[in-house]
Coordinates of N, CA and C in Angstrom, one line a residue:
M239 N -56.9 25.5 -42.0 CA -57.6 26.4 -41.1 C -56.7 26.9 -40.0
F240 N -56.0 25.9 -39.4 CA -55.1 26.2 -38.3 C -54.0 27.1 -38.8
A241 N -53.5 27.0 -40.0 CA -52.4 27.8 -40.5 C -52.9 29.3 -40.6
V242 N -54.2 29.4 -41.1 CA -54.7 30.8 -41.2 C -54.9 31.4 -39.8
F243 N -55.4 30.6 -38.9 CA -55.5 31.1 -37.5 C -54.1 31.5 -36.9
A244 N -53.2 30.7 -37.1 CA -51.8 30.9 -36.6 C -51.2 32.2 -37.2
R245 N -51.5 32.4 -38.5 CA -51.0 33.6 -39.2 C -51.6 34.8 -38.5
F246 N -52.9 34.8 -38.2 CA -53.5 36.0 -37.7 C -53.1 36.2 -36.2
C247 N -52.9 35.2 -35.5 CA -52.4 35.3 -34.1 C -51.0 35.9 -34.1
Y248 N -50.2 35.5 -35.1 CA -48.9 36.1 -35.2 C -49.0 37.6 -35.6
D249 N -49.9 37.9 -36.5 CA -50.1 39.3 -36.9 C -50.5 40.2 -35.7
I250 N -51.3 39.7 -34.8 CA -51.7 40.4 -33.6 C -50.5 40.6 -32.8
Y251 N -49.7 39.6 -32.6 CA -48.5 39.7 -31.7 C -47.5 40.7 -32.3
V252 N -47.3 40.6 -33.6 CA -46.4 41.6 -34.3 C -46.9 43.0 -34.1
D253 N -48.2 43.2 -34.3 CA -48.7 44.6 -34.3 C -48.7 45.1 -32.8
N254 N -48.9 44.3 -31.9 CA -48.9 44.8 -30.5 C -47.5 45.0 -30.0
T255 N -46.5 44.4 -30.5 CA -45.1 44.6 -30.0 C -44.3 45.5 -30.9
S256 N -44.8 45.9 -32.0 CA -44.1 46.8 -33.0 C -44.2 48.2 -32.5
A257 N -43.1 48.9 -32.6 CA -43.1 50.4 -32.2 C -43.6 51.2 -33.4
V258 N -43.5 50.7 -34.6 CA -43.9 51.4 -35.8 C -45.3 50.9 -36.2
Y259 N -46.3 51.9 -36.2 CA -47.7 51.5 -36.6 C -47.9 52.2 -38.0
S260 N -47.6 51.4 -39.0 CA -47.9 51.9 -40.3 C -49.3 51.6 -40.7
R261 N -49.7 52.1 -41.8 CA -51.1 51.8 -42.4 C -51.2 50.3 -42.6
E262 N -50.2 49.7 -43.1 CA -50.2 48.2 -43.3 C -50.4 47.5 -42.0
R263 N -49.7 47.9 -41.0 CA -49.8 47.2 -39.7 C -51.2 47.4 -39.1
Q264 N -51.8 48.5 -39.3 CA -53.2 48.8 -38.7 C -54.2 47.9 -39.5
D265 N -54.0 47.7 -40.8 CA -54.9 46.9 -41.5 C -54.8 45.4 -41.1
T266 N -53.6 45.0 -40.8 CA -53.3 43.6 -40.3 C -54.0 43.4 -39.0
M267 N -53.9 44.4 -38.1 CA -54.6 44.3 -36.8 C -56.1 44.3 -37.0
Y268 N -56.6 45.1 -37.9 CA -58.0 45.1 -38.2 C -58.5 43.7 -38.7
I269 N -57.8 43.1 -39.6 CA -58.1 41.8 -40.1 C -58.1 40.8 -39.0
S270 N -57.1 40.8 -38.2 CA -56.9 39.9 -37.1 C -58.0 40.0 -36.1
F271 N -58.4 41.3 -35.8 CA -59.5 41.5 -34.8 C -60.8 40.9 -35.4
L272 N -61.1 41.2 -36.6 CA -62.3 40.6 -37.2 C -62.3 39.1 -37.2
F273 N -61.1 38.5 -37.5 CA -61.0 37.1 -37.5 C -61.4 36.5 -36.1
I274 N -60.9 37.2 -35.1 CA -61.2 36.8 -33.7 C -62.7 37.0 -33.4
V275 N -63.3 38.1 -33.9 CA -64.7 38.4 -33.7 C -65.5 37.3 -34.3
W276 N -65.1 36.8 -35.5 CA -65.9 35.8 -36.2 C -65.8 34.4 -35.5
I277 N -64.6 34.2 -34.9 CA -64.4 33.0 -34.1 C -65.3 33.0 -32.9
G278 N -65.4 34.2 -32.3 CA -66.2 34.4 -31.1 C -67.7 34.2 -31.4
L279 N -68.1 34.8 -32.6 CA -69.5 34.6 -33.0 C -69.9 33.2 -33.3
T280 N -68.9 32.5 -34.0 CA -69.2 31.1 -34.3 C -69.4 30.3 -33.0
I281 N -68.5 30.5 -32.0 CA -68.7 29.8 -30.7 C -70.0 30.2 -30.1
L282 N -70.3 31.5 -30.1 CA -71.5 32.0 -29.5 C -72.8 31.4 -30.1
F283 N -72.8 31.3 -31.4 CA -74.0 30.7 -32.1 C -74.1 29.2 -31.8
A284 N -72.9 28.6 -31.7 CA -72.9 27.1 -31.4 C -73.4 26.9 -30.0
V285 N -73.0 27.7 -29.1 CA -73.4 27.6 -27.7 C -74.9 27.8 -27.6
V286 N -75.4 28.8 -28.3 CA -76.9 29.1 -28.2 C -77.6 28.0 -28.8
E287 N -77.1 27.4 -29.9 CA -77.8 26.2 -30.5 C -77.8 25.0 -29.6
A288 N -76.7 24.8 -28.9 CA -76.6 23.7 -28.0 C -77.6 23.9 -26.8
A289 N -77.8 25.1 -26.4 CA -78.7 25.4 -25.3 C -80.1 25.3 -25.7
T290 N -80.5 25.6 -26.9 CA -81.9 25.6 -27.4 C -82.3 24.3 -28.0
V291 N -81.4 23.6 -28.7 CA -81.6 22.4 -29.4 C -82.9 22.5 -30.3
S292 N -83.2 23.6 -30.9 CA -84.4 23.7 -31.7 C -84.1 24.3 -33.1
L293 N -82.9 24.2 -33.5 CA -82.4 24.7 -34.8 C -82.7 26.1 -35.0
V294 N -82.3 26.9 -34.0 CA -82.5 28.4 -34.1 C -81.3 29.1 -34.7
S295 N -80.1 28.8 -34.2 CA -78.9 29.5 -34.6 C -77.9 28.7 -35.4
I296 N -78.2 27.5 -35.7 CA -77.2 26.6 -36.4 C -76.8 27.2 -37.7
W297 N -77.8 27.9 -38.4 CA -77.6 28.5 -39.7 C -76.5 29.6 -39.6
F298 N -76.5 30.3 -38.5 CA -75.6 31.4 -38.3 C -74.2 30.9 -38.0
V299 N -74.1 29.7 -37.5 CA -72.7 29.1 -37.3 C -72.1 29.0 -38.7
G300 N -72.8 28.4 -39.6 CA -72.3 28.3 -41.0 C -71.9 29.7 -41.6
G301 N -72.8 30.6 -41.4 CA -72.5 32.0 -41.9 C -71.3 32.6 -41.3
S302 N -71.2 32.4 -40.0 CA -70.0 33.0 -39.3 C -68.7 32.3 -39.7
V303 N -68.8 31.0 -40.0 CA -67.6 30.3 -40.4 C -67.2 30.8 -41.8
A304 N -68.2 31.1 -42.7 CA -67.9 31.6 -44.0 C -67.3 33.0 -43.9
A305 N -67.8 33.8 -43.0 CA -67.3 35.2 -42.8 C -65.9 35.1 -42.2
L306 N -65.6 34.1 -41.4 CA -64.3 33.9 -40.8 C -63.3 33.6 -41.9
I307 N -63.7 32.7 -42.9 CA -62.9 32.4 -44.0 C -62.7 33.7 -44.9
A308 N -63.8 34.4 -45.1 CA -63.7 35.7 -45.9 C -62.7 36.7 -45.2
S309 N -62.7 36.7 -43.9 CA -61.8 37.6 -43.2 C -60.3 37.3 -43.4
A310 N -60.0 36.1 -43.9 CA -58.6 35.8 -44.2 C -58.2 36.4 -45.6
F311 N -59.2 36.7 -46.4 CA -58.9 37.2 -47.7 C -59.2 38.7 -47.9
T312 N -60.0 39.3 -47.0 CA -60.3 40.7 -47.2 C -60.5 41.4 -45.8
S313 N -60.1 42.6 -45.7 CA -60.3 43.4 -44.5 C -61.6 44.2 -44.5
S314 N -62.4 44.1 -45.5 CA -63.6 44.8 -45.6 C -64.7 44.2 -44.7
L315 N -65.1 45.0 -43.8 CA -66.2 44.5 -42.9 C -67.5 44.3 -43.6
G316 N -67.7 45.2 -44.6 CA -69.0 45.1 -45.4 C -69.0 43.8 -46.2
I317 N -67.9 43.4 -46.7 CA -67.9 42.1 -47.5 C -68.1 41.0 -46.5
Q318 N -67.4 41.0 -45.4 CA -67.5 39.9 -44.4 C -69.0 39.8 -43.9
I319 N -69.6 40.9 -43.6 CA -71.0 40.9 -43.1 C -71.9 40.4 -44.3
G320 N -71.6 40.8 -45.5 CA -72.4 40.3 -46.7 C -72.3 38.8 -46.8
V321 N -71.1 38.3 -46.7 CA -70.8 36.9 -46.8 C -71.6 36.2 -45.6
F322 N -71.6 36.7 -44.4 CA -72.3 36.1 -43.3 C -73.8 36.1 -43.6
I323 N -74.4 37.2 -44.1 CA -75.8 37.2 -44.3 C -76.2 36.3 -45.5
I324 N -75.5 36.3 -46.5 CA -75.8 35.5 -47.7 C -75.7 34.0 -47.4
V325 N -74.6 33.6 -46.8 CA -74.4 32.2 -46.4 C -75.5 31.7 -45.4
S326 N -75.7 32.6 -44.4 CA -76.7 32.2 -43.4 C -78.1 32.1 -44.0
A327 N -78.5 33.0 -44.9 CA -79.8 33.0 -45.6 C -79.9 31.7 -46.5
L328 N -78.8 31.4 -47.2 CA -78.9 30.3 -48.1 C -79.0 29.0 -47.3
L329 N -78.2 28.9 -46.2 CA -78.3 27.7 -45.3 C -79.7 27.6 -44.8
L330 N -80.3 28.7 -44.3 CA -81.6 28.7 -43.7 C -82.7 28.3 -44.8
L331 N -82.6 28.8 -46.0 CA -83.6 28.6 -47.0 C -83.5 27.2 -47.6
L332 N -82.2 26.7 -47.8 CA -82.0 25.5 -48.6 C -82.0 24.2 -47.7
T333 N -81.5 24.4 -46.5 CA -81.3 23.2 -45.6 C -82.4 23.0 -44.5
R334 N -83.0 24.1 -44.1 CA -83.9 24.0 -43.0 C -85.1 23.1 -43.3
P335 N -85.7 23.2 -44.5 CA -86.8 22.3 -44.8 C -86.4 20.8 -44.7
L336 N -85.2 20.5 -45.3 CA -84.7 19.2 -45.3 C -84.5 18.6 -43.9
I337 N -83.9 19.5 -43.1 CA -83.5 19.1 -41.7 C -84.8 18.9 -40.9
I338 N -85.8 19.8 -41.0 CA -87.0 19.7 -40.3 C -87.7 18.4 -40.7
K339 N -87.7 18.1 -42.0 CA -88.4 16.9 -42.5 C -87.7 15.7 -41.9
K340 N -86.4 15.6 -41.8 CA -85.7 14.5 -41.3 C -85.9 14.3 -39.8
L341 N -86.0 15.4 -39.1 CA -86.1 15.4 -37.6 C -87.5 15.3 -37.1
S342 N -88.5 15.5 -37.9 CA -89.9 15.5 -37.5 C -90.3 14.1 -37.2
P343 N -91.1 13.9 -36.2 CA -91.5 12.5 -35.8 C -92.4 11.9 -37.0
K344 N -92.1 10.7 -37.2 CA -92.9 10.0 -38.3 C -94.3 9.6 -37.7
T345 N -95.3 9.8 -38.5 CA -96.6 9.4 -38.2 C -96.9 8.0 -38.8
V346 N -97.4 7.1 -38.0 CA -97.7 5.8 -38.6 C -99.2 5.8 -38.8
H347 N -99.6 5.5 -40.0 CA -101.0 5.5 -40.4 C -101.5 4.0 -40.2
T348 N -102.5 3.9 -39.3 CA -102.9 2.5 -38.9 C -104.3 2.2 -39.5
N349 N -104.9 3.1 -40.2 CA -106.3 3.0 -40.7 C -107.3 2.9 -39.6
V350 N -107.0 3.2 -38.4 CA -107.9 3.1 -37.3 C -108.9 4.3 -37.4
G351 N -108.5 5.3 -38.1 CA -109.4 6.5 -38.4 C -110.6 6.1 -39.2
I352 N -110.5 5.0 -39.9 CA -111.7 4.5 -40.7 C -112.9 4.2 -39.9
N353 N -112.7 4.0 -38.6 CA -113.8 3.7 -37.7 C -114.6 4.9 -37.3
I354 N -114.1 6.1 -37.5 CA -114.8 7.3 -37.1 C -116.1 7.4 -38.0
G355 N -117.2 7.7 -37.3 CA -118.5 7.8 -37.9 C -119.3 6.5 -38.1
R356 N -118.7 5.4 -37.7 CA -119.3 4.1 -37.8 C -120.1 3.8 -36.6
R357 N -121.1 2.9 -36.7 CA -122.0 2.5 -35.6 C -121.4 1.3 -34.9
A358 N -121.5 1.3 -33.6 CA -121.0 0.2 -32.7 C -122.1 -0.1 -31.7
T359 N -122.1 -1.3 -31.1 CA -123.1 -1.7 -30.1 C -122.4 -1.9 -28.8
V360 N -123.0 -1.3 -27.7 CA -122.5 -1.4 -26.4 C -122.6 -2.9 -25.9
I361 N -121.5 -3.4 -25.4 CA -121.6 -4.8 -24.8 C -121.3 -4.8 -23.3
E362 N -120.8 -3.7 -22.8 CA -120.6 -3.5 -21.4 C -120.9 -2.0 -21.1
A363 N -121.8 -1.8 -20.1 CA -122.3 -0.4 -19.8 C -121.2 0.6 -19.7
I364 N -121.5 1.8 -20.3 CA -120.5 2.9 -20.3 C -121.1 4.0 -19.4
T365 N -120.4 4.6 -18.5 CA -120.8 5.8 -17.8 C -119.7 6.9 -18.0
P366 N -120.0 8.1 -17.7 CA -119.0 9.2 -17.9 C -117.8 9.0 -17.0
E367 N -118.0 8.3 -15.9 CA -116.8 8.0 -15.0 C -116.0 6.8 -15.3
K368 N -116.7 5.8 -16.0 CA -116.1 4.5 -16.2 C -116.2 4.1 -17.7
A369 N -115.2 3.7 -18.3 CA -115.2 3.2 -19.7 C -115.9 1.9 -19.7
G370 N -116.5 1.6 -20.8 CA -117.1 0.3 -21.0 C -116.6 -0.4 -22.3
R371 N -117.4 -1.3 -22.9 CA -116.9 -2.0 -24.1 C -118.0 -1.9 -25.2
V372 N -117.5 -1.8 -26.4 CA -118.4 -1.8 -27.6 C -117.9 -2.8 -28.6
K373 N -118.8 -3.3 -29.4 CA -118.4 -4.2 -30.5 C -118.6 -3.4 -31.8
L374 N -117.5 -3.4 -32.6 CA -117.5 -2.7 -33.9 C -117.0 -3.7 -34.9
D375 N -117.8 -4.1 -35.9 CA -117.5 -5.1 -36.9 C -116.9 -6.4 -36.3
G376 N -117.5 -6.8 -35.2 CA -117.1 -8.1 -34.6 C -115.9 -7.9 -33.7
V377 N -115.3 -6.7 -33.5 CA -114.1 -6.5 -32.7 C -114.5 -5.8 -31.4
D378 N -114.1 -6.3 -30.3 CA -114.3 -5.7 -29.0 C -113.4 -4.5 -28.8
W379 N -114.0 -3.4 -28.5 CA -113.2 -2.2 -28.2 C -113.5 -1.6 -26.8
R380 N -112.6 -1.0 -26.2 CA -112.8 -0.2 -25.0 C -113.4 1.1 -25.5
A381 N -114.4 1.7 -24.8 CA -115.1 2.9 -25.2 C -115.4 3.8 -24.1
S382 N -115.4 5.1 -24.3 CA -115.8 6.1 -23.3 C -116.8 7.0 -24.0
C383 N -117.7 7.6 -23.1 CA -118.8 8.5 -23.5 C -119.1 9.5 -22.4
D384 N -119.5 10.6 -22.8 CA -119.9 11.7 -21.9 C -121.2 11.4 -21.2
T385 N -122.0 10.5 -21.8 CA -123.3 10.2 -21.2 C -123.3 8.7 -20.9
A386 N -124.3 8.2 -20.1 CA -124.4 6.8 -19.8 C -125.0 6.0 -21.0
L387 N -124.4 4.9 -21.3 CA -125.0 4.0 -22.3 C -125.2 2.6 -21.7
D388 N -126.3 2.0 -22.0 CA -126.6 0.6 -21.5 C -126.3 -0.4 -22.5
V389 N -126.2 -1.7 -22.1 CA -125.8 -2.8 -22.9 C -126.9 -2.9 -24.0
G390 N -126.5 -3.1 -25.3 CA -127.4 -3.2 -26.4 C -127.7 -1.9 -27.1
E391 N -127.4 -0.8 -26.5 CA -127.6 0.5 -27.2 C -126.6 0.7 -28.3
G392 N -127.1 1.4 -29.3 CA -126.2 1.8 -30.4 C -125.4 3.1 -30.2
C393 N -124.3 3.2 -30.7 CA -123.5 4.4 -30.5 C -122.7 4.7 -31.8
I394 N -122.2 5.9 -32.0 CA -121.4 6.3 -33.1 C -120.1 6.7 -32.6
V395 N -119.0 6.2 -33.3 CA -117.6 6.5 -33.0 C -117.3 7.9 -33.5
H396 N -116.9 8.8 -32.6 CA -116.5 10.2 -33.1 C -115.0 10.5 -33.0
A397 N -114.3 9.6 -32.3 CA -112.8 9.8 -32.2 C -112.2 8.5 -31.7
V398 N -110.9 8.3 -32.0 CA -110.1 7.2 -31.5 C -108.9 7.7 -30.8
N399 N -108.8 7.3 -29.5 CA -107.7 7.7 -28.7 C -106.9 6.5 -28.2
G400 N -105.9 6.1 -29.0 CA -105.2 4.9 -28.7 C -106.0 3.7 -28.9
T401 N -106.4 3.0 -27.9 CA -107.2 1.8 -28.1 C -108.6 2.0 -27.5
T402 N -108.9 3.3 -27.3 CA -110.3 3.6 -26.7 C -111.0 4.4 -27.8
L403 N -112.3 4.0 -28.0 CA -113.1 4.7 -28.9 C -113.9 5.7 -28.1
D404 N -114.0 7.0 -28.6 CA -114.9 8.0 -28.0 C -116.2 7.9 -28.8
V405 N -117.3 7.6 -28.1 CA -118.5 7.4 -28.8 C -119.6 8.4 -28.2
T406 N -120.6 8.6 -29.0 CA -121.8 9.3 -28.6 C -123.0 8.4 -28.8
P407 N -124.1 8.7 -28.1 CA -125.3 7.8 -28.2 C -125.8 8.0 -29.7
E408 N -126.3 6.9 -30.2 CA -126.8 7.0 -31.6 C -128.0 7.9 -31.7
K409 N -128.9 7.9 -30.7 CA -130.1 8.8 -30.7 C -129.6 10.3 -30.7
Q410 N -128.6 10.6 -29.9 CA -128.1 12.0 -29.9 C -127.5 12.4 -31.2
T411 N -126.9 11.5 -31.9 CA -126.3 11.8 -33.2 C -127.4 12.0 -34.3
E412 N -128.5 11.3 -34.2 CA -129.6 11.4 -35.2 C -130.3 12.8 -35.0
K413 N -130.4 13.3 -33.8 CA -131.0 14.6 -33.6 C -130.2 15.7 -34.1
A414 N -128.8 15.6 -34.1 CA -127.9 16.7 -34.5 C -127.9 16.8 -35.9

């Protein structure tokens, strides 16, 4: 890669210092210019990705590197842009789902959701301002409710938030 870059830097130097601008020299300058453009775009996409850290432009880094390599073999801007688009699209379609799957947080299933819809008995009074305690299958749980519940009343679990059960009065559930 360094040898290709050095060759194009040399071509730019030769073109800028040469008194004769033939068609061949202009093509060399054009190839070299596009090579530098692709290097700049690669750096730009990498900086944008580093700034966002949300896998927005990493796919375009790969596409611009592929176009950079293509610029070493052809001076056709259309071919280089085509390579950029195709490689970027392939990277996006083929690797994004895998990367997202690997980077997404793992959910730990604890079977605590099995308690939703089950009946519990209040063992410490619950008010809307203060959580109380309920007993569910012989296990003591912290519980909260939008209405006041007295000791001995039945309630139904409708959600689990960490170690706290969100409950509703059993009577209210029967009416609904």
